[in-house]
Each structure stands twice: as structure tokens, then as C-alpha cells.
Tab-separated table of C-alpha atoms in Angstrom:
chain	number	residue	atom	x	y	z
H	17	UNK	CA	-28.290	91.742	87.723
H	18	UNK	CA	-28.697	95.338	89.268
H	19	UNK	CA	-25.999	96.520	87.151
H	20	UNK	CA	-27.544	95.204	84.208
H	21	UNK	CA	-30.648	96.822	84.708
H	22	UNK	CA	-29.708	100.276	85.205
H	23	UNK	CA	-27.081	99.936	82.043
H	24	UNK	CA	-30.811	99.258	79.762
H	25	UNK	CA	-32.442	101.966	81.562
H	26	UNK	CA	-29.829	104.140	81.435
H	27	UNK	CA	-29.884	103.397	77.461
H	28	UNK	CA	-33.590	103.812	76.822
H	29	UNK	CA	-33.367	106.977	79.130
H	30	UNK	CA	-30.591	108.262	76.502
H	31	UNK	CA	-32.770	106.835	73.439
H	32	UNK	CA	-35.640	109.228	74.267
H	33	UNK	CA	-33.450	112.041	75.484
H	34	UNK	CA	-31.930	111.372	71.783
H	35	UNK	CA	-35.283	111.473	70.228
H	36	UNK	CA	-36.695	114.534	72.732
H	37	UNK	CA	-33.442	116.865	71.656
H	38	UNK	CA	-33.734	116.251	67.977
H	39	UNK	CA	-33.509	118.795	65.940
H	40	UNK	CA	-34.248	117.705	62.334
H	41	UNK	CA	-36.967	115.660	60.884
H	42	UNK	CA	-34.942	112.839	60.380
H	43	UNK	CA	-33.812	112.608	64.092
H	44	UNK	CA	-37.408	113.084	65.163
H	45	UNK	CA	-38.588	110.579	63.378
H	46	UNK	CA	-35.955	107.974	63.394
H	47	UNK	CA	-37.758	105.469	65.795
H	48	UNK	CA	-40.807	106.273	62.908
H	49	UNK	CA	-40.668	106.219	59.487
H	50	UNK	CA	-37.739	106.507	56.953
H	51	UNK	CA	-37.774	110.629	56.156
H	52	UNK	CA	-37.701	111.308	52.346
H	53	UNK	CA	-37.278	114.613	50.438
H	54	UNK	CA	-36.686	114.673	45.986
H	55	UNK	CA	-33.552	116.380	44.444
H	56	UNK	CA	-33.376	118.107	41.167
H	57	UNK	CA	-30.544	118.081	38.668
H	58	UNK	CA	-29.468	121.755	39.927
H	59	UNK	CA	-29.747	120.791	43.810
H	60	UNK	CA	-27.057	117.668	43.004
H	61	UNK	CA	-25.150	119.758	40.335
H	62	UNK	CA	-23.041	120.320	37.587
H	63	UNK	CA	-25.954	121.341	35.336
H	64	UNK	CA	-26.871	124.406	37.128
H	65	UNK	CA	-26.519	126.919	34.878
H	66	UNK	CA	-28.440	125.803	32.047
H	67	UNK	CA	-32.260	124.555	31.923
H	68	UNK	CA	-33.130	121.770	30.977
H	69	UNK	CA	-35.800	119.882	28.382
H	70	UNK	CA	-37.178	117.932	30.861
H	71	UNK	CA	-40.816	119.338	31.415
H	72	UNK	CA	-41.386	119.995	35.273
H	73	UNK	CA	-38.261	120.442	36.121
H	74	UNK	CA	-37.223	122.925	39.201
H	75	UNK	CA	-34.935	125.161	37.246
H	76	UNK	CA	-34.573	129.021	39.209
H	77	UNK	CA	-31.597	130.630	37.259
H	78	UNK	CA	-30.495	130.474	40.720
H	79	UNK	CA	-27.562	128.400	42.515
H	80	UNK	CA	-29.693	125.628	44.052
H	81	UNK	CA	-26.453	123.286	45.148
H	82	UNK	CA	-26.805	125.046	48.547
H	83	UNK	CA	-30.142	123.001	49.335
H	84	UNK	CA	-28.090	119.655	48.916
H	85	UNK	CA	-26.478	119.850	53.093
H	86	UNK	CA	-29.807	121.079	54.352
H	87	UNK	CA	-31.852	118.011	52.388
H	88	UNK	CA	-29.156	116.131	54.364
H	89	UNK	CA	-29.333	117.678	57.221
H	90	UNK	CA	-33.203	116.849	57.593
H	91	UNK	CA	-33.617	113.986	55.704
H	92	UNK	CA	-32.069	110.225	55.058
H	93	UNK	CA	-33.783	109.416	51.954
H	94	UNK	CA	-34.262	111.044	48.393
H	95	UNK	CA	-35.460	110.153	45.253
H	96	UNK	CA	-34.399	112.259	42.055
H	97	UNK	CA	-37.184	114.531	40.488
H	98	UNK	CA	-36.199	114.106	36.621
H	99	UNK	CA	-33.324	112.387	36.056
H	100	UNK	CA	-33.907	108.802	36.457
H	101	UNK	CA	-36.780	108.920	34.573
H	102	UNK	CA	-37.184	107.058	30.962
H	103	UNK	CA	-36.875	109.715	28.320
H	104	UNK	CA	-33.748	111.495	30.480
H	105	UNK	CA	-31.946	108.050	31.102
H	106	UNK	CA	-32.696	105.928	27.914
H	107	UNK	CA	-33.667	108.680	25.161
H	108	UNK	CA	-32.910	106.701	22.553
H	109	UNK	CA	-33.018	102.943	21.739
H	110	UNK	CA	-29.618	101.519	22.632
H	111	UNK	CA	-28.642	104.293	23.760
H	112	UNK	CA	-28.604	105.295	27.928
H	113	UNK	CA	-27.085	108.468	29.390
H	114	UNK	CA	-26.436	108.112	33.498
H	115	UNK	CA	-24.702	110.867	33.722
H	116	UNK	CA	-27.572	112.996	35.843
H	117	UNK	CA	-28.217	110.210	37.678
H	118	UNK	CA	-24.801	109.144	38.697
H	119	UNK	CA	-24.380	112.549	39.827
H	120	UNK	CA	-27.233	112.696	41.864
H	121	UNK	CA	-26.577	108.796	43.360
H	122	UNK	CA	-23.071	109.566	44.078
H	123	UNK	CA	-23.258	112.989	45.557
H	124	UNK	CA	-26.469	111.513	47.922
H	125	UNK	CA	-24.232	107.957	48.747
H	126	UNK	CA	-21.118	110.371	49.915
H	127	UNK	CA	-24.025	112.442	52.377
H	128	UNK	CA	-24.747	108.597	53.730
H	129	UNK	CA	-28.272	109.287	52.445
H	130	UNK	CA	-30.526	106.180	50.755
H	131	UNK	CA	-31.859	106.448	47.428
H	132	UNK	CA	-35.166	105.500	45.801
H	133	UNK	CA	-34.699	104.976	42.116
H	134	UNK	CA	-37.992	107.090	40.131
H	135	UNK	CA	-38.899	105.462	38.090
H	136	UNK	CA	-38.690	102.550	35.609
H	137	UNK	CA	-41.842	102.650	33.720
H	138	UNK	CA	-44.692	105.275	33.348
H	139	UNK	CA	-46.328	106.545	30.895
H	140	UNK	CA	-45.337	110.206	30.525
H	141	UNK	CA	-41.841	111.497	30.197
H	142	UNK	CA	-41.636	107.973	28.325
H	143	UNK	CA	-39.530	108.935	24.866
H	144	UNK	CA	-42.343	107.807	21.235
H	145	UNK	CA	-39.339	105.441	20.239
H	146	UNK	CA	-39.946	103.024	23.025
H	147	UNK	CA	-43.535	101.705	21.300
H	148	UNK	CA	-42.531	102.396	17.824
H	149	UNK	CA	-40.870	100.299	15.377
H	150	UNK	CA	-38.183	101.941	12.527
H	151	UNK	CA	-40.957	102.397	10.583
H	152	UNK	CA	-42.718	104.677	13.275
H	153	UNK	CA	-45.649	101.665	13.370
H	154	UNK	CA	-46.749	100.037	16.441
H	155	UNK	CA	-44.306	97.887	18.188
H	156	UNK	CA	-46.123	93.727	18.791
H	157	UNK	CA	-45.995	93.026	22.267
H	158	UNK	CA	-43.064	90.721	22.453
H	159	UNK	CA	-40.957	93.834	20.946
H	160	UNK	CA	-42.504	96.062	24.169
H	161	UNK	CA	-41.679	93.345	26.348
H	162	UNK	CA	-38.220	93.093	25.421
H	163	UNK	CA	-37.381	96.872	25.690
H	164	UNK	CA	-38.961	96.952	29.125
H	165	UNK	CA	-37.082	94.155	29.898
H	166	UNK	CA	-33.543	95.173	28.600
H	167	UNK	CA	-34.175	98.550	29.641
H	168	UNK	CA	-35.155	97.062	33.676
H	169	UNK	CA	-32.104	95.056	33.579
H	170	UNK	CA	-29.738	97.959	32.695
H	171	UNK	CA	-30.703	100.178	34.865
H	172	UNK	CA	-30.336	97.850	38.084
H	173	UNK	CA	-27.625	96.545	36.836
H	174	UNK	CA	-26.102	100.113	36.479
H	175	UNK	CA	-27.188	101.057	39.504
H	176	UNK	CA	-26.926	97.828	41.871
H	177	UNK	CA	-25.769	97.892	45.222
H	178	UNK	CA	-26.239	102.043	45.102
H	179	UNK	CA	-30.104	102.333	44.713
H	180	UNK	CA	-31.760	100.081	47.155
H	181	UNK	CA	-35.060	100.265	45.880
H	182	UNK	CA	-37.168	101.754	42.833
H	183	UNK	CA	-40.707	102.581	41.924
H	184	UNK	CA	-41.160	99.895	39.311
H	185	UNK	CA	-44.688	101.200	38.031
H	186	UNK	CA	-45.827	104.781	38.120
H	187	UNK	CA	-49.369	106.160	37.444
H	188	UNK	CA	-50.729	102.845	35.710
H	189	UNK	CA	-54.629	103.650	37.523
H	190	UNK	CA	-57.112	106.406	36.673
H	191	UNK	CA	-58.865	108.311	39.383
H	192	UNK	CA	-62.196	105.818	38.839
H	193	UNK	CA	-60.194	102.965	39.515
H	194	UNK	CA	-59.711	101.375	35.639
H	195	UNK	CA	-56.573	100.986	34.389
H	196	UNK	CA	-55.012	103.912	32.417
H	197	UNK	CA	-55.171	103.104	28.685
H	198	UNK	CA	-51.445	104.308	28.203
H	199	UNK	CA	-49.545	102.949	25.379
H	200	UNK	CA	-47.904	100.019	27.828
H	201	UNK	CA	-51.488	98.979	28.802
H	202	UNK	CA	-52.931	99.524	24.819
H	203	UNK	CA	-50.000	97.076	23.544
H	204	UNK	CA	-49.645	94.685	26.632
H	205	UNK	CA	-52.852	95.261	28.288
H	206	UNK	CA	-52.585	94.892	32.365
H	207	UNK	CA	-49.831	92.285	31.957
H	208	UNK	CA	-47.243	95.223	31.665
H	209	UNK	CA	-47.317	95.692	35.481
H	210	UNK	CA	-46.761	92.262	36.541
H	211	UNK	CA	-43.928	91.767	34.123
H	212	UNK	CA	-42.405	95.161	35.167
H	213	UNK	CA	-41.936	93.616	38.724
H	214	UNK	CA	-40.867	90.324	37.335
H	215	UNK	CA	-38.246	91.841	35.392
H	216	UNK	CA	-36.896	94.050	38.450
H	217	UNK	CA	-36.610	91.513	40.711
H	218	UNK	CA	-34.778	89.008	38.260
H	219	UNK	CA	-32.909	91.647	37.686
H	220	UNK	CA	-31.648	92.559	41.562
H	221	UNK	CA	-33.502	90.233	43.636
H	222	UNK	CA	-32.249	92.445	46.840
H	223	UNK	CA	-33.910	95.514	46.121
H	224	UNK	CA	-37.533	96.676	47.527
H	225	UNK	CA	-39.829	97.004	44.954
H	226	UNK	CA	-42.698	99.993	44.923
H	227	UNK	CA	-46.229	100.532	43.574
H	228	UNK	CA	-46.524	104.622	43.221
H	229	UNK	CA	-49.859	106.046	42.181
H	230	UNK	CA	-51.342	109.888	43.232
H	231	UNK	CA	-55.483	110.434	44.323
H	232	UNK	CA	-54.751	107.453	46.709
H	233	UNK	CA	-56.879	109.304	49.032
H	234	UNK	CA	-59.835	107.688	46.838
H	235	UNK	CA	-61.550	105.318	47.948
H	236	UNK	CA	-62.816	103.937	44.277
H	237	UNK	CA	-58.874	103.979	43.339
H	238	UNK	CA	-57.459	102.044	46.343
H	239	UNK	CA	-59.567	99.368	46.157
H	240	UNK	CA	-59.509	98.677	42.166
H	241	UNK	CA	-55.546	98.548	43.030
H	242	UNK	CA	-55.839	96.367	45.653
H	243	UNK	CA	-58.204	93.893	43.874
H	244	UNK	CA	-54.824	94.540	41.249
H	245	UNK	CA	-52.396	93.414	43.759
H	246	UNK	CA	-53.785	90.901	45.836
H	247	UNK	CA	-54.078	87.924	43.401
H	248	UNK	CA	-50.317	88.706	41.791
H	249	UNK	CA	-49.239	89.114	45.707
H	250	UNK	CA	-50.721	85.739	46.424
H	251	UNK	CA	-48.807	84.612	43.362
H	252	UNK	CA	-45.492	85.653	44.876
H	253	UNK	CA	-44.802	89.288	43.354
H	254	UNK	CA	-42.731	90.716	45.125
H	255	UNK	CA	-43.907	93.906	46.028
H	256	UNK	CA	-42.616	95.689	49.470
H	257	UNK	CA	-44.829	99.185	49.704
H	258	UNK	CA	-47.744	101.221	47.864
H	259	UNK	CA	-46.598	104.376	47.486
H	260	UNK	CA	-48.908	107.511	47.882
H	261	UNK	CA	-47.963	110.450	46.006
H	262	UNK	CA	-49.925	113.085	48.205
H	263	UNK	CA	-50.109	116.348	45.967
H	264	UNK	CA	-52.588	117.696	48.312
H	265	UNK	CA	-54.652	121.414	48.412
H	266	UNK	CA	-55.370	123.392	51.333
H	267	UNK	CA	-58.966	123.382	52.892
H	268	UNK	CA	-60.266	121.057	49.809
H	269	UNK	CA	-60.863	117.835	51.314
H	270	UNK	CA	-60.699	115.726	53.909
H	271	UNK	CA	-57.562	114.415	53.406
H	272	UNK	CA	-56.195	112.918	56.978
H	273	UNK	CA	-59.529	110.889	57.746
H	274	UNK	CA	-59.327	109.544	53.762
H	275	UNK	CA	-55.795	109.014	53.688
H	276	UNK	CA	-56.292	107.200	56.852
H	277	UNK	CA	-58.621	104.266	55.833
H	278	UNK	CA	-56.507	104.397	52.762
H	279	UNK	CA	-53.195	103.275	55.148
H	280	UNK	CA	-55.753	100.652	56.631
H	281	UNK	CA	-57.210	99.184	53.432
H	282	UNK	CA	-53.735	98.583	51.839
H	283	UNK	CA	-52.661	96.858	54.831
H	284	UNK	CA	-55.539	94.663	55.537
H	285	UNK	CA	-55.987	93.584	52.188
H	286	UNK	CA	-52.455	93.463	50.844
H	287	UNK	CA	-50.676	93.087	53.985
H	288	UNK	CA	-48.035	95.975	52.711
H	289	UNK	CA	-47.262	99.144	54.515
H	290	UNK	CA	-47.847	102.333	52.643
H	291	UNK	CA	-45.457	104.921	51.950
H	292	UNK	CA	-46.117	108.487	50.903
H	293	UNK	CA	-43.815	109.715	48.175
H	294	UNK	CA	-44.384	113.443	46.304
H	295	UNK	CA	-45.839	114.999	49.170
H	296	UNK	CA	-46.769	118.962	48.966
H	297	UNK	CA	-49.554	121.092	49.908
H	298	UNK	CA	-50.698	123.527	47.644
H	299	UNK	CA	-52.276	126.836	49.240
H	300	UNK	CA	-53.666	128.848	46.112
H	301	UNK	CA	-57.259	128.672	45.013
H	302	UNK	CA	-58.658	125.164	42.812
H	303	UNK	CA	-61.650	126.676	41.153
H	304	UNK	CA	-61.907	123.561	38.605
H	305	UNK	CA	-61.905	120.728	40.959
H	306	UNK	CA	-58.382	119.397	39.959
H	307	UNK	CA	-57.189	116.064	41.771
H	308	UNK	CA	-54.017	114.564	41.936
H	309	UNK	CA	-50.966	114.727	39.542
H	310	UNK	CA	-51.817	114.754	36.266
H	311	UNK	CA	-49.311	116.639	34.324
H	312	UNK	CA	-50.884	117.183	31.264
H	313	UNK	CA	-53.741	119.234	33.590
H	314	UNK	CA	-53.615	122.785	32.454
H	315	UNK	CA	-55.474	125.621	33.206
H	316	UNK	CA	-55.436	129.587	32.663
H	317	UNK	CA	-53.879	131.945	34.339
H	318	UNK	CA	-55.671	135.128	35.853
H	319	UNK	CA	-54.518	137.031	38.865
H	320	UNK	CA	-57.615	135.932	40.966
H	321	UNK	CA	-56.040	132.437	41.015
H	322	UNK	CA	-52.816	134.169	42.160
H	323	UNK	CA	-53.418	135.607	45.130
H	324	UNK	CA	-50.681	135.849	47.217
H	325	UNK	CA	-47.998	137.059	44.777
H	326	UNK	CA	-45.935	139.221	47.179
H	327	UNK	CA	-46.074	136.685	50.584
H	328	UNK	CA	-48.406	134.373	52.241
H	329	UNK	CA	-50.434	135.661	55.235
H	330	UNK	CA	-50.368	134.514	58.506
H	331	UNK	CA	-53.314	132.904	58.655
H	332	UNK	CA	-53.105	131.173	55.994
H	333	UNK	CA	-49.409	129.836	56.929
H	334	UNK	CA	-51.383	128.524	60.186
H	335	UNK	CA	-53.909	126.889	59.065
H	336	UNK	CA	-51.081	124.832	56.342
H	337	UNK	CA	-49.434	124.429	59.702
H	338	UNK	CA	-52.669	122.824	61.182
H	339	UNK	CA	-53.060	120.890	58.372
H	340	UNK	CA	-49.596	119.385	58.452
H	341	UNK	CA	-49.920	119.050	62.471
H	342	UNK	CA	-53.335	116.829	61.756
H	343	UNK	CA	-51.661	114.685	58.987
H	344	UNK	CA	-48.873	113.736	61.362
H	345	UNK	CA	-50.918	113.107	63.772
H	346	UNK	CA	-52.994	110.354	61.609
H	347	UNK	CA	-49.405	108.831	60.747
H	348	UNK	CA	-48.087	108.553	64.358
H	349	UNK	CA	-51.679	107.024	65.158
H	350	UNK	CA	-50.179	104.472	62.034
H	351	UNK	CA	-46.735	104.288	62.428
H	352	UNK	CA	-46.288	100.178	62.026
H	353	UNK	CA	-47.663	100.602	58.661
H	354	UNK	CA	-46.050	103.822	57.349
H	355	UNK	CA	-42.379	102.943	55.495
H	356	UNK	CA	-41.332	106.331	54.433
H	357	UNK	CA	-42.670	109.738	54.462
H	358	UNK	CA	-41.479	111.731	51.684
H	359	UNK	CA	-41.717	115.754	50.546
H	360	UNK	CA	-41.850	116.748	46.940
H	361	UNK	CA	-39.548	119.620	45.986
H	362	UNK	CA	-37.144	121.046	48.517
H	363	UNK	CA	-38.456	124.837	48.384
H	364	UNK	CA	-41.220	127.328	47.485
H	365	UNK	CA	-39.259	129.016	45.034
H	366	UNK	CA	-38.582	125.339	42.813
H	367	UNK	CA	-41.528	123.511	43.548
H	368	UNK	CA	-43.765	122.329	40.781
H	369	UNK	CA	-47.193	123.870	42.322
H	370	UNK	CA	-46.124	127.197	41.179
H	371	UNK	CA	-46.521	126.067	37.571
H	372	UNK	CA	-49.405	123.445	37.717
H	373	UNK	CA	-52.046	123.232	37.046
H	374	UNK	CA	-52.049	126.930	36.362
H	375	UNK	CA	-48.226	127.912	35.431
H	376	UNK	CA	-46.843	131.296	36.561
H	377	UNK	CA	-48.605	131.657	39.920
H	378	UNK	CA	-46.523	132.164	43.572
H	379	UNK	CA	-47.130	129.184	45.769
H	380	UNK	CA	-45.645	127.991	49.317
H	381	UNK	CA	-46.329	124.123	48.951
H	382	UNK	CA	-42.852	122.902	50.783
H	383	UNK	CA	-41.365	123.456	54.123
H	384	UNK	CA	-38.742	125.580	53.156
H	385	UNK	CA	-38.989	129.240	52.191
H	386	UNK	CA	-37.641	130.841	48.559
H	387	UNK	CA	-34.671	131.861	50.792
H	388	UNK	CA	-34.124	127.855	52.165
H	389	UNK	CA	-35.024	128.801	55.609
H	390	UNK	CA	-36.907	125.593	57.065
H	391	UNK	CA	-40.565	127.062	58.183
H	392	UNK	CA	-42.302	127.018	61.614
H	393	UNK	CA	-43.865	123.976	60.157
H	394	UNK	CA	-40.249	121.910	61.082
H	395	UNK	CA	-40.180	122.775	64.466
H	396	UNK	CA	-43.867	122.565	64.974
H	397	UNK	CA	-43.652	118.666	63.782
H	398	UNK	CA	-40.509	118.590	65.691
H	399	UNK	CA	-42.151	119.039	68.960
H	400	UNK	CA	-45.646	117.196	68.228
H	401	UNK	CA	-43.060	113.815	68.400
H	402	UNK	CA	-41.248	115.220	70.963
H	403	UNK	CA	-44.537	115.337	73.098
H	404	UNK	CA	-45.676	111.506	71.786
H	405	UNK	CA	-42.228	110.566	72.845
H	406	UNK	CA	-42.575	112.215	76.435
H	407	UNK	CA	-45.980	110.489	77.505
């Protein structure tokens, strides 16, 4: 019995000095949440050279294949940027090219990395011919629910047994809570989100199956989605997260506390961890008011909104720092409800704030510098576990 007893202490003892001497985020975290980062075309490969027509898309001119071992390195789960998405993978009806995706699947699977498939329906980056007949009219709604179903089916099916879960519905909710009157909800009405889970899990019944929405920091928004959810989950949809996309700006609201009861909501009403998905943290000036991800938000460019062309000052790299400090404080505090915790674009130089809402400015939303050095930020998160995991 003694011997027993200091074999499991011996093994928790090495568990924490594991978890004390990590050195990535992924290690860190491990006992946690599942540590996510997104890839672009030019990160996985074989396109690098060329842009492409994809809209937000992460292109440099530079050779971004070195960021692939240091995404590993950091991080055991990714979702792809662009390439899984509807008009890249299914342009035209009948017709699907995975030869993006497969790329970025394969090359992630061979790094022992899990993917999250992004995403199967949304409303933008969706190709016209998907609600238009051959006349260019108005598809009926049986037509609509046929493509989305075909279209479900052959993407699991293609990707089965690699992808081991997707975000089924993107973006269906406005800010104010209503449902977004995109062309899925104008032909379908709300219907098009339950049968967009039914026909993913027919299709691969093993799979986890995600909700994915930005401004979930409001409360309006969380609770119109939950009053969504709850009835269909109560039905027996089978729905495993809410994802929360987390495009968040520095100094312009009180994002930990709000994200907080937003954590607390979804779990006491739905039951449902939440997951956060695109995060990044803008620190450039929002003189309109802008929230969330809207990609169609665009505004002017002057140099006043661009202020810190040449590098980012000190203290403003601190207080980002304190900001990311606080926020992983608030998901430590809610660990047995947080599934994954996920970064949006790997580095300054090809992340999407430096183009939106205002393109052409110089922003320093990710943790890694234009040169891929991880910044302070790493370690600094780094040791906040390291001291939870001491006490």
C-alpha cells in the first residue's frame, strides 16, 4: 500500500512539474482548454507565391510556410482561415475543389494537430449560384435545402475521420439579437439552422458540432441565441459548444467582466461549454464605434487612425499585455466550461486587423511579431498558469 502511494504522488508531483516547466501555450494549458490558432493557404503551402481571390485572406508576398512548426509548436488545434469555406470549396454547383483544404488537413494531421472544419454555411464568402436557379431567379426552398444538404454531406464525407468537428452555422444573429435576414434565412426562414445541424450529424454522427457567432460579449445577442438553442437542444440537436469569435479592441469595453456572464449564461441555460474561436485584439484607434466582425464594415483611411506605423510603444504593448493577463484570468476562474481557446491569424504582419475596418493601417493584434517571434505576451500567460498551478 505504501508503495502504491508514493508511485501516485510521485506521478502528480511529475504532472505539475510537467505543467510548471512548460514552455508553450499548449503545454501550459493542457490540463485547461484545447489551444487553437487559424492557418492560411500560404502558412500550409503550395500556393505561396500567388494571391489569392478570396477576400480577407493573409497574403504578405512573403514565405509564410515557416509559421506552420511554430503554430505547432504552441498550439494542438487549428482551423483554416479561407479555404474550407463555401465559395473556395464548392464554387460552382456540382462542382467541389479540396485541394486547399486537403493541403491544409493533411499537412496539420502529419504535425498530430486537430482540426476544426470553418465552415459549412454562412452567409458571406457564400458563391450567388447557391440561391439561384439557371435562370438567375430565386431558388424555392426545397431546392436550398437540397444544396445545403448535398453540399453538408460531401464535405464530411470528404473529410471524415480527418476533421473531428466543424462550425456548422456561422454569423446567422445580428448584434440586437434578431436573426440576420441573409439569403438562407430570406428563403428558409430560421429553419436553415436547425436543418444545417440535422444534416451534419446524419452525415458523421461522430463529429462535434459548433454554433460560431462574433459580439457574443452582448448581452441582447446571447440571450436571443440561447432562447434559439434551448428548445431545438431540448429536441435533441446535437450541438457540443457556442463558439465566441472575440475580435476584440483595446481599452473599448469591458470585455472580461461581459465575456464572463456570457460563459455563464450559455452554460446555465444551454448546458454547453463555450469556446472562443477568432480571437485578436486590435490596438489602433475605433473612432466609429465598430463591433464585432462584420466584413462588409468599411471605413476611411487617414493617418490619425494609423498611428503607430513604424512600431508599437511600450506602453501600449503593456497595457495589451494586461489586457490579455485579465482575460485569462476570467477563463482559469471558468475553466470547466471553456472547450477551446483559439487565436485568429498567426502574426502582425498577416492578420486581418491591419485591413479592417479601415484597410492599409499597421496593427499588432496577434502574439507573434511581423518577424514570428512569439511576444512577451507568451511567456507572461505562460507563467500566470504556472503560478495557478503552484498554489
Amino acid at each position: 500500500m505504501r508503495i502504491k502511494t508514493l508511485t501516485l504522488s510521485m506521478l502528480a508531483l511529475c504532472s505539475v512539474t510537467l505543467s510548471c516547466g512548460a514552455q508553450t501555450l499548449k503545454e501550459a494549458y493542457s490540463n485547461y482548454w484545447r489551444m487553437g490558432m487559424s492557418v492560411n493557404q500560404w502558412e500550409v503551402g503550395g500556393t505561396g507565391s500567388t494571391p489569392s481571390n478570396l477576400p480577407i485572406s493573409g497574403f504578405t508576398g512573403t514565405d509564410q510556410t515557416t509559421h506552420f512548426p511554430i503554430i505547432a509548436s504552441h498550439f494542438n488545434w487549428v482551423v483554416a482561415e479561407n479555404c474550407m469555406k463555401l465559395e473556395a470549396i464548392h464554387p460552382q454547383e456540382g462542382v467541389y475543389d479540396f485541394t486547399l483544404a486537403d493541403e491544409f488537413v493533411n499537412k496539420s494531421l502529419a504535425k498530430g494537430l486537430h482540426v476544426v472544419g470553418h465552415c459549412l454555411i454562412w452567409h458571406s464568402q457564400c458563391p450567388d449560384w447557391f440561391f439561384k436557379d439557371k435562370d438567375g431567379k430565386q431558388v424555392t426552398p426545397e431546392v436550398l435545402k437540397k444544396r445545403m444538404r448535398e453540399h453538408i454531406f460531401t464535405i464530411l464525407g470528404h473529410f471524415r475521420g480527418r476533421v473531428e468537428a466543424w462550425d456548422v452555422v456561422n454569423e446567422a444573429f445580428e448584434d440586437d439579437g434578431s436573426l440576420r435576414k441573409s439569403m438562407f434565412y430570406q428563403i428558409l426562414g430560421e429553419d436553415f439552422i436547425p436543418l444545417a445541424f440535422q444534416y451534419a450529424h446524419e452525415a458523421d454522427p461522430s463529429i462535434e458540432l459548433y454554433y460560431n457567432d462574433y459580439s457574443m460579449n452582448k448581452p441582447e445577442k446571447v440571450k436571443s441565441i440561447v432562447r434559439f438553442f434551448k428548445p431545438l437542444i431540448a429536441k435533441g440537436m446535437s450541438l457540443t459548444a457556442i463558439g465566441m469569435q472575440g475580435h476584440l479592441i483595446l481599452g473599448d469595453q469591458d470585455y472580461v467582466s461581459q465575456y464572463e456572464k456570457s460563459i455563464k449564461t450559455i452554460k446555465n441555460e444551454l448546458g454547453l461549454p463555450s469556446q472562443f474561436t477568432e480571437l485578436d485584439l486590435s490596438v489602433l484607434p475605433n473612432p466609429y464605434g465598430f463591433a464585432g466582425a462584420n466584413i462588409s464594415d468599411n471605413f476611411k483611411y487617414s493617418e490619425k487612425m494609423d498611428p503607430y506605423k513604424k512600431a508599437l510603444p511600450e506602453k501600449v504593448q503593456k497595457q495589451a499585455d494586461d489586457f490579455w493577463l485579465d482575460f485569462f484570468r476570467m477563463l482559469i476562474r471558468n475553466k470547466e466550461n471553456v472547450l477551446r481557446v483559439g487565436f485568429w491569424c498567426f502574426n502582425d504582419a498577416n492578420s486581418w486587423r491591419n485591413d479592417f475596418p479601415i484597410h492599409g493601417r499597421t496593427d499588432y493584434a496577434t502574439l507573434f511579431t511581423r518577424d514570428n517571434s512569439a511576444k512577451p505576451t507568451i511567456k507572461k500567460l505562460i507563467d500566470l498558469v504556472k503560478k495557478e498551478e503552484s498554489k
